[in-house]
mmCIF file of C-alpha atoms in Angstrom:
data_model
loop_
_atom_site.group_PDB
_atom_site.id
_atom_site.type_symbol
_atom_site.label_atom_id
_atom_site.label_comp_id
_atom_site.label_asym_id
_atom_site.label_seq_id
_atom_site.Cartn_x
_atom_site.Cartn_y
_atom_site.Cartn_z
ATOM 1 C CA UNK A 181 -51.314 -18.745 -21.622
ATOM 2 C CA UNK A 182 -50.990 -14.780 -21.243
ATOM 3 C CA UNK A 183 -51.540 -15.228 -17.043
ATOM 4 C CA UNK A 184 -48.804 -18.094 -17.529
ATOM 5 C CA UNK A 185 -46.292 -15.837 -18.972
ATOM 6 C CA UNK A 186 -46.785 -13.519 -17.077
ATOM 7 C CA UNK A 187 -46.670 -15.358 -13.376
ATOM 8 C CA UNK A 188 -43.217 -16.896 -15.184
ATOM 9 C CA UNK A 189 -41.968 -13.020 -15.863
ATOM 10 C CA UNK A 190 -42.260 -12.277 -12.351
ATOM 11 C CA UNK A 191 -40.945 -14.610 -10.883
ATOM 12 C CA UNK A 192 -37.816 -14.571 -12.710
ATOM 13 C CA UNK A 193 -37.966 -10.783 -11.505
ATOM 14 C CA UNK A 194 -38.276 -11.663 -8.393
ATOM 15 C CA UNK A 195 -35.503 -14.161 -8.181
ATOM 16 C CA UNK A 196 -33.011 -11.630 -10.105
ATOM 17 C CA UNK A 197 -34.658 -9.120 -7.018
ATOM 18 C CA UNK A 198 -33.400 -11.554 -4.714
ATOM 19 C CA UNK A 199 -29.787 -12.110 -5.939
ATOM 20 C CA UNK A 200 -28.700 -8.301 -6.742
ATOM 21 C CA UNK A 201 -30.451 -7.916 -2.990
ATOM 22 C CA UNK A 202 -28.651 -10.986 -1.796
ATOM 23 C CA UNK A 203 -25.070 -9.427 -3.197
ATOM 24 C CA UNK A 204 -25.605 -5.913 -1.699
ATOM 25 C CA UNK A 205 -26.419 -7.235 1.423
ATOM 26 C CA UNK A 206 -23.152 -9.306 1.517
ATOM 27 C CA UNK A 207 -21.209 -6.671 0.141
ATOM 28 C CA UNK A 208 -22.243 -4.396 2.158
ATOM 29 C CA UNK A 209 -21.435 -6.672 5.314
ATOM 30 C CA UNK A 210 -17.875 -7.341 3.919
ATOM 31 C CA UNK A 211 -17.279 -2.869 3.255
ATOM 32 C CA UNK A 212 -18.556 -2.686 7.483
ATOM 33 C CA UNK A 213 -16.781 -5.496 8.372
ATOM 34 C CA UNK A 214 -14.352 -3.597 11.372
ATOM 35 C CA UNK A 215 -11.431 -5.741 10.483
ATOM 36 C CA UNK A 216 -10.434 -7.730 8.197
ATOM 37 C CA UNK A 217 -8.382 -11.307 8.106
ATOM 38 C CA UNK A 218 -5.402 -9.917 5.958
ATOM 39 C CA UNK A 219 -2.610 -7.669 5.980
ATOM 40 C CA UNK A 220 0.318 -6.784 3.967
ATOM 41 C CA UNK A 221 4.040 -6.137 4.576
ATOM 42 C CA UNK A 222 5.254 -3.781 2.870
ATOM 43 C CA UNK A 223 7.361 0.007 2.551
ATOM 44 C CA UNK A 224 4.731 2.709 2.672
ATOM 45 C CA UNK A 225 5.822 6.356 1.051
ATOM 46 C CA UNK A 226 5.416 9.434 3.406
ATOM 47 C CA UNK A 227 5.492 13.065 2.086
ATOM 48 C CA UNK A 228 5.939 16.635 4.073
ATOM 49 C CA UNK A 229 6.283 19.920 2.639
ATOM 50 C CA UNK A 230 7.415 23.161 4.389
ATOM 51 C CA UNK A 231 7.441 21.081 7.844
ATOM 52 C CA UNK A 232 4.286 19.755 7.575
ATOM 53 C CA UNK A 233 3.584 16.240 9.546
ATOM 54 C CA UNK A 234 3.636 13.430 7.249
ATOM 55 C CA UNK A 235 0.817 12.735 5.159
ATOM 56 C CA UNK A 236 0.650 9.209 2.795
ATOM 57 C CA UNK A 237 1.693 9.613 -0.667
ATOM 58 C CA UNK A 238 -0.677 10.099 -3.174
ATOM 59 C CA UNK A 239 1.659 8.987 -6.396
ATOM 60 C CA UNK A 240 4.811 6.363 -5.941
ATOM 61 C CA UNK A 241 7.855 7.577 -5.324
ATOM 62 C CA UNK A 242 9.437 6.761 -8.800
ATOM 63 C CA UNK A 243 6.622 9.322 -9.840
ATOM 64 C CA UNK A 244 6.389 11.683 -6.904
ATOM 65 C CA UNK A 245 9.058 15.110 -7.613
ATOM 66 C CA UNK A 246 9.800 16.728 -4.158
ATOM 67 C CA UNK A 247 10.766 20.342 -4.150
ATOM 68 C CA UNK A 248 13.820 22.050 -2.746
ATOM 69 C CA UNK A 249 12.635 21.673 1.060
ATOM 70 C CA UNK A 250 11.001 18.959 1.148
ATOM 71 C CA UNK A 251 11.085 15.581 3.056
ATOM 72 C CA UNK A 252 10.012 12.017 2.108
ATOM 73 C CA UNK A 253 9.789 8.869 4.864
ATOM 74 C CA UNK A 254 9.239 5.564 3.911
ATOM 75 C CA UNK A 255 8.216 2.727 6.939
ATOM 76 C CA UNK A 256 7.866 -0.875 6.591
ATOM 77 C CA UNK A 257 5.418 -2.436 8.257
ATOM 78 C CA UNK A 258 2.014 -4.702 8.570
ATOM 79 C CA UNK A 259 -1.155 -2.941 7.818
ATOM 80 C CA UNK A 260 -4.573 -3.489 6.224
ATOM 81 C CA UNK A 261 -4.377 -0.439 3.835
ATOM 82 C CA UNK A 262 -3.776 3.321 4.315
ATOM 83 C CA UNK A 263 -6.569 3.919 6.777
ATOM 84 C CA UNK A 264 -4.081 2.395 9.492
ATOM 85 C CA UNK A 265 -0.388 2.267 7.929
ATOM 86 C CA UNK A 266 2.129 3.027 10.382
ATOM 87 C CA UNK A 267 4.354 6.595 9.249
ATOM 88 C CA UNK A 268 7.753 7.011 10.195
ATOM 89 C CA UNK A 269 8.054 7.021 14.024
ATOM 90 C CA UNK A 270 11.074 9.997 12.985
ATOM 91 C CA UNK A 271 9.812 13.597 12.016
ATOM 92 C CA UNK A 272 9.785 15.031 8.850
ATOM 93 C CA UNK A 273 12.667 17.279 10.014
ATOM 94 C CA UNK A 274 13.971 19.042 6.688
ATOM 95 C CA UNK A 275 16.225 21.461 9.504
ATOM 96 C CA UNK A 276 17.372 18.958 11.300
ATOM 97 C CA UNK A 277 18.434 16.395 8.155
ATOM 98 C CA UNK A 278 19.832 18.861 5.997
ATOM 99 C CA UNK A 279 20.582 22.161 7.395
ATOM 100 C CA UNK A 280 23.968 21.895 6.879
ATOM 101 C CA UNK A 281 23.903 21.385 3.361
ATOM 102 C CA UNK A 282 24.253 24.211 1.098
ATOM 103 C CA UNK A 283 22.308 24.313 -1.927
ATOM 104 C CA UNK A 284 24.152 24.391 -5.195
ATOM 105 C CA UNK A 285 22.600 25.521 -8.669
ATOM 106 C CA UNK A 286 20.841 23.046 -10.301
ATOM 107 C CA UNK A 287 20.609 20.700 -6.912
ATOM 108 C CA UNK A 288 17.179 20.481 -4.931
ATOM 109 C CA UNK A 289 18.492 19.243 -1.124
ATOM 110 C CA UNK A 290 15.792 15.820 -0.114
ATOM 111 C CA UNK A 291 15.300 15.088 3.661
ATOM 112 C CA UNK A 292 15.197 11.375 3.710
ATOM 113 C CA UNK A 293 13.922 9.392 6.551
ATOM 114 C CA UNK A 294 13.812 5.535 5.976
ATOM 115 C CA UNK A 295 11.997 3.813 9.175
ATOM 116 C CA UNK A 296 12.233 -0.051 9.102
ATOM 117 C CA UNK A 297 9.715 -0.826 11.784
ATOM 118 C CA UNK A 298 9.513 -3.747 14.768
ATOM 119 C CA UNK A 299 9.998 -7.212 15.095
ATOM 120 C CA UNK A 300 6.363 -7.764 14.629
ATOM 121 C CA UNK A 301 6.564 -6.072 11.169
ATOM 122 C CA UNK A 302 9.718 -8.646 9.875
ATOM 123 C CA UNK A 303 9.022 -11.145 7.795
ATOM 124 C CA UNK A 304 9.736 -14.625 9.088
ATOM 125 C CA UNK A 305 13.248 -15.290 9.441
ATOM 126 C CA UNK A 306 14.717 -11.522 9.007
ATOM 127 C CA UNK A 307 15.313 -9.171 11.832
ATOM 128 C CA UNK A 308 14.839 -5.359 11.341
ATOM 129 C CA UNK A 309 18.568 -3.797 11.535
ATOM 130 C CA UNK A 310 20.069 -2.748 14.441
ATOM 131 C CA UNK A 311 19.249 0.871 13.513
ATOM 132 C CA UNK A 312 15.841 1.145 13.412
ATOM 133 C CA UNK A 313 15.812 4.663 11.671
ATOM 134 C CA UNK A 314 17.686 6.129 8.888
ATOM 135 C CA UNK A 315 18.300 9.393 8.073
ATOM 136 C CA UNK A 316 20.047 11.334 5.384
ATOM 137 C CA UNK A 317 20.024 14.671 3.041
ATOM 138 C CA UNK A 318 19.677 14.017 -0.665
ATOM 139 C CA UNK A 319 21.653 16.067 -2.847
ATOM 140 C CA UNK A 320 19.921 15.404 -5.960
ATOM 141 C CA UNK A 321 19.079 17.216 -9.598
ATOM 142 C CA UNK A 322 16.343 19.540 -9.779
ATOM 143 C CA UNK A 323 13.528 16.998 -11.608
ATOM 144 C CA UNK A 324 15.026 13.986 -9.926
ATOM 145 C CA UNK A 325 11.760 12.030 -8.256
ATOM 146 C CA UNK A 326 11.412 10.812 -4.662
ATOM 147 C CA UNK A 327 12.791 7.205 -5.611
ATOM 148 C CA UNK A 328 16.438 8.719 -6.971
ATOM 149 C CA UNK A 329 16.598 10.944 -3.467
ATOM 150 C CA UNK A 330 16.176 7.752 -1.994
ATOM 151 C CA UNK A 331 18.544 5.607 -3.745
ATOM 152 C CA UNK A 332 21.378 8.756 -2.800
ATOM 153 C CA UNK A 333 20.929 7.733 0.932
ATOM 154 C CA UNK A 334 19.695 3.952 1.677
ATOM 155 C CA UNK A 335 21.027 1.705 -0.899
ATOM 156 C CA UNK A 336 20.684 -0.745 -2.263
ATOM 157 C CA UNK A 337 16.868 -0.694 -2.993
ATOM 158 C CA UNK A 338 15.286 -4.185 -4.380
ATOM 159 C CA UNK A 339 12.124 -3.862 -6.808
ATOM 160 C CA UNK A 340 10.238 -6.172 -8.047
ATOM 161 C CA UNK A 341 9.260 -7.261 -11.705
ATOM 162 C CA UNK A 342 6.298 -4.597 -11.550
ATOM 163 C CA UNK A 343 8.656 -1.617 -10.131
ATOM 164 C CA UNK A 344 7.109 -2.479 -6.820
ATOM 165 C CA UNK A 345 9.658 -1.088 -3.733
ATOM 166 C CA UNK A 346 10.292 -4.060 -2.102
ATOM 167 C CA UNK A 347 13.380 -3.779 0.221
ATOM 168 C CA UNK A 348 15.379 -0.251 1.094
ATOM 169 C CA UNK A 349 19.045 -1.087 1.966
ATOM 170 C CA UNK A 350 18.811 -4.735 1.953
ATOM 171 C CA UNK A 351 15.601 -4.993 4.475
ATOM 172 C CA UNK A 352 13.607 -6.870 3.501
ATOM 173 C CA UNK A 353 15.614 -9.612 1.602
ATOM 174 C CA UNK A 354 13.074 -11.228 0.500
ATOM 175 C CA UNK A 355 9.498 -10.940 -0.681
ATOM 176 C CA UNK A 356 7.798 -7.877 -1.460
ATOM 177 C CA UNK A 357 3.613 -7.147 -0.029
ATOM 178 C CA UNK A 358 2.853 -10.087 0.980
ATOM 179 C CA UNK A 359 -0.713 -10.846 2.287
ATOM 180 C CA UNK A 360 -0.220 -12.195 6.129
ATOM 181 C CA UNK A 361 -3.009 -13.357 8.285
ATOM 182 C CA UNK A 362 -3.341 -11.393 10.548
ATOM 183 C CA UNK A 363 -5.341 -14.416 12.937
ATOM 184 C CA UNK A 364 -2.066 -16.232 13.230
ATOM 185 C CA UNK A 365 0.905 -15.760 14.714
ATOM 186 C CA UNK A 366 3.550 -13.080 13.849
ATOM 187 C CA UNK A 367 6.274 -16.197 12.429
ATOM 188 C CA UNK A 368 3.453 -17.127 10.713
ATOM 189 C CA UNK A 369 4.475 -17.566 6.420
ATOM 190 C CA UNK A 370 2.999 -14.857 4.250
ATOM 191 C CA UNK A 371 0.277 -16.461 2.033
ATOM 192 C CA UNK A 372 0.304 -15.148 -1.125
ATOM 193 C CA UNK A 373 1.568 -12.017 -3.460
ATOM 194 C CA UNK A 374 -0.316 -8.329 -2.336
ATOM 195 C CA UNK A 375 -2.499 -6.922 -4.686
ATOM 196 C CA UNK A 376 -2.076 -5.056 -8.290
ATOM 197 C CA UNK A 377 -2.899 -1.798 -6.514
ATOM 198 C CA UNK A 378 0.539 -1.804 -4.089
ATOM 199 C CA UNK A 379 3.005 -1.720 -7.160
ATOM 200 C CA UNK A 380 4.658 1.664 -7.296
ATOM 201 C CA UNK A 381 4.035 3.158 -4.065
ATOM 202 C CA UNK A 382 4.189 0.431 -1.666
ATOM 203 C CA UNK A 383 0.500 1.019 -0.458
ATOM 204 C CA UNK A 384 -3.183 1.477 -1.136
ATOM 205 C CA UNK A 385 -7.220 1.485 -0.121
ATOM 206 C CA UNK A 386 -8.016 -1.755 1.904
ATOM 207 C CA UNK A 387 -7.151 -4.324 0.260
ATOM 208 C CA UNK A 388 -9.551 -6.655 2.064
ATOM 209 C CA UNK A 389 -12.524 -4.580 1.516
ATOM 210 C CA UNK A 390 -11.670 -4.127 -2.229
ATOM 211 C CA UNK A 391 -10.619 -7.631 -2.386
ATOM 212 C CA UNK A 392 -14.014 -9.141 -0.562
ATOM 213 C CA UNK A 393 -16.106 -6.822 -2.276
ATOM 214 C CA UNK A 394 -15.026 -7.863 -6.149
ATOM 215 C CA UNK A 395 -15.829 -11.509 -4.770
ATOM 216 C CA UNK A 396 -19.306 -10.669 -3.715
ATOM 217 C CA UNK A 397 -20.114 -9.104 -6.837
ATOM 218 C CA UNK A 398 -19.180 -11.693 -9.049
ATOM 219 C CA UNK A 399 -20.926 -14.001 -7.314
ATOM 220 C CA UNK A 400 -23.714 -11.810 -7.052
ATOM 221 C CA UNK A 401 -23.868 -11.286 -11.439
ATOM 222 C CA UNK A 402 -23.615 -14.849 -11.200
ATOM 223 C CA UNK A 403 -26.508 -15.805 -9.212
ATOM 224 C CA UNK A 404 -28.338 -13.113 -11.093
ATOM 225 C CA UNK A 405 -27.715 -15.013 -14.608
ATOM 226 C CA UNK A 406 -28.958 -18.277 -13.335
ATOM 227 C CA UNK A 407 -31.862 -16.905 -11.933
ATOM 228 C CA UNK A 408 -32.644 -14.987 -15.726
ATOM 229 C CA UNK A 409 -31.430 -18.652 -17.243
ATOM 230 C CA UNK A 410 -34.274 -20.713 -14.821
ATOM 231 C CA UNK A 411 -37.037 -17.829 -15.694
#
């Protein structure tokens, strides 16, 4: 009876062994994986301070509070997370954007640059405008955040129910992140809303990976509990 229970014991080990194995494995496949099926459209927020190149936001830009100085660049396009969003094809150029603007006493002066990508990045049945790239000084309050500078030179802005950027002066006109596959082709219709992590800044860690990997690890706890449940 003992030698019983105890052959039974181990072999439920062994099978819970086997699934948490199993799930790694497939996680771990999904994390290397060197692309992934889906992308997202959607406005991702740029940052440069004291003429710095761009570097991607770390906070949203209804958060974010640029200094006196400073520029901000927003670009629409496809991309799989922020390991390869596109930035604004136009330089962070605070000189060149505002240096004819005086600042005034209780004013901060924003460089603005609003890039609204190719025709590969529209969504299907919208065209980019004419003008790919827009440009413009913010004069704006002193503790006014990165989404008022913006609002002072490309409105209107859209925003979803979430306060999710979804279109800077009228582009898009529709939809905000949506997940595209990225096997068809470019008219292709957007199949489904983008992930809780874009709201707010437009942006985020790949979404695939994250996405793939929460799969895989609830399937994984599930094959685990069957296996204790059989044992």
């Amino acid at each position: 009876m003992t030698a019983t229970a105890g052959t039974g014991t181990r072999t439920t080990g062994a099978r819970v062994a086997g699934a948490a194995a199993g799930a790694l494995l497939t996680l771990t496949a999904v994390a290397a994986a060197p692309a992934q099926a889906a992308g997202y459209r959607y406005w991702s927020f740029w940052e440069s301070s004291g003429g710095k190149p761009w570097a991607y936001a770390t906070q949203g830009p209804a958060t974010a509070r640029p200094a006196d100085g400073d520029a901000i660049g927003f670009r629409f396009a496809l991309s799989q997370g922020t390991s390869d969003t596109s930035q604004p094809s136009a330089a962070a150029d605070f000189a060149g954007i505002c240096g004819g603007v005086e600042k005034k006493d209780g004013s901060k002066r924003i460089a603005v640059v609003v890039d609204f990508g190719g025709p590969l990045d529209a969504p299907p049945g919208e065209t980019p405008p004419a003008k790919p790239i827009k440009v413009g000084c913010a004069e704006v309050r002193d503790d006014a955040t990165g989404a008022e500078a913006l609002a002072a030179v490309a409105k209107p802005l859209r925003y979803d129910s979430a306060a999710m950027l979804c279109g800077i002066a009228g582009y898009p006109a529709r939809g905000c992140g949506e997940q595209v596959d990225e096997r068809a082709p470019a008219s292709a219709a957007p199949t489904g809303p983008a992930p809780a992590a874009v709201p707010g800044h437009g942006g985020g860690p790949s979404f695939g990976v994250l996405a793939g990997g929460a799969a895989v690890l609830a399937l994984g706890g599930a094959a685990i509990w069957k296996a204790r449940r059989r044992g």
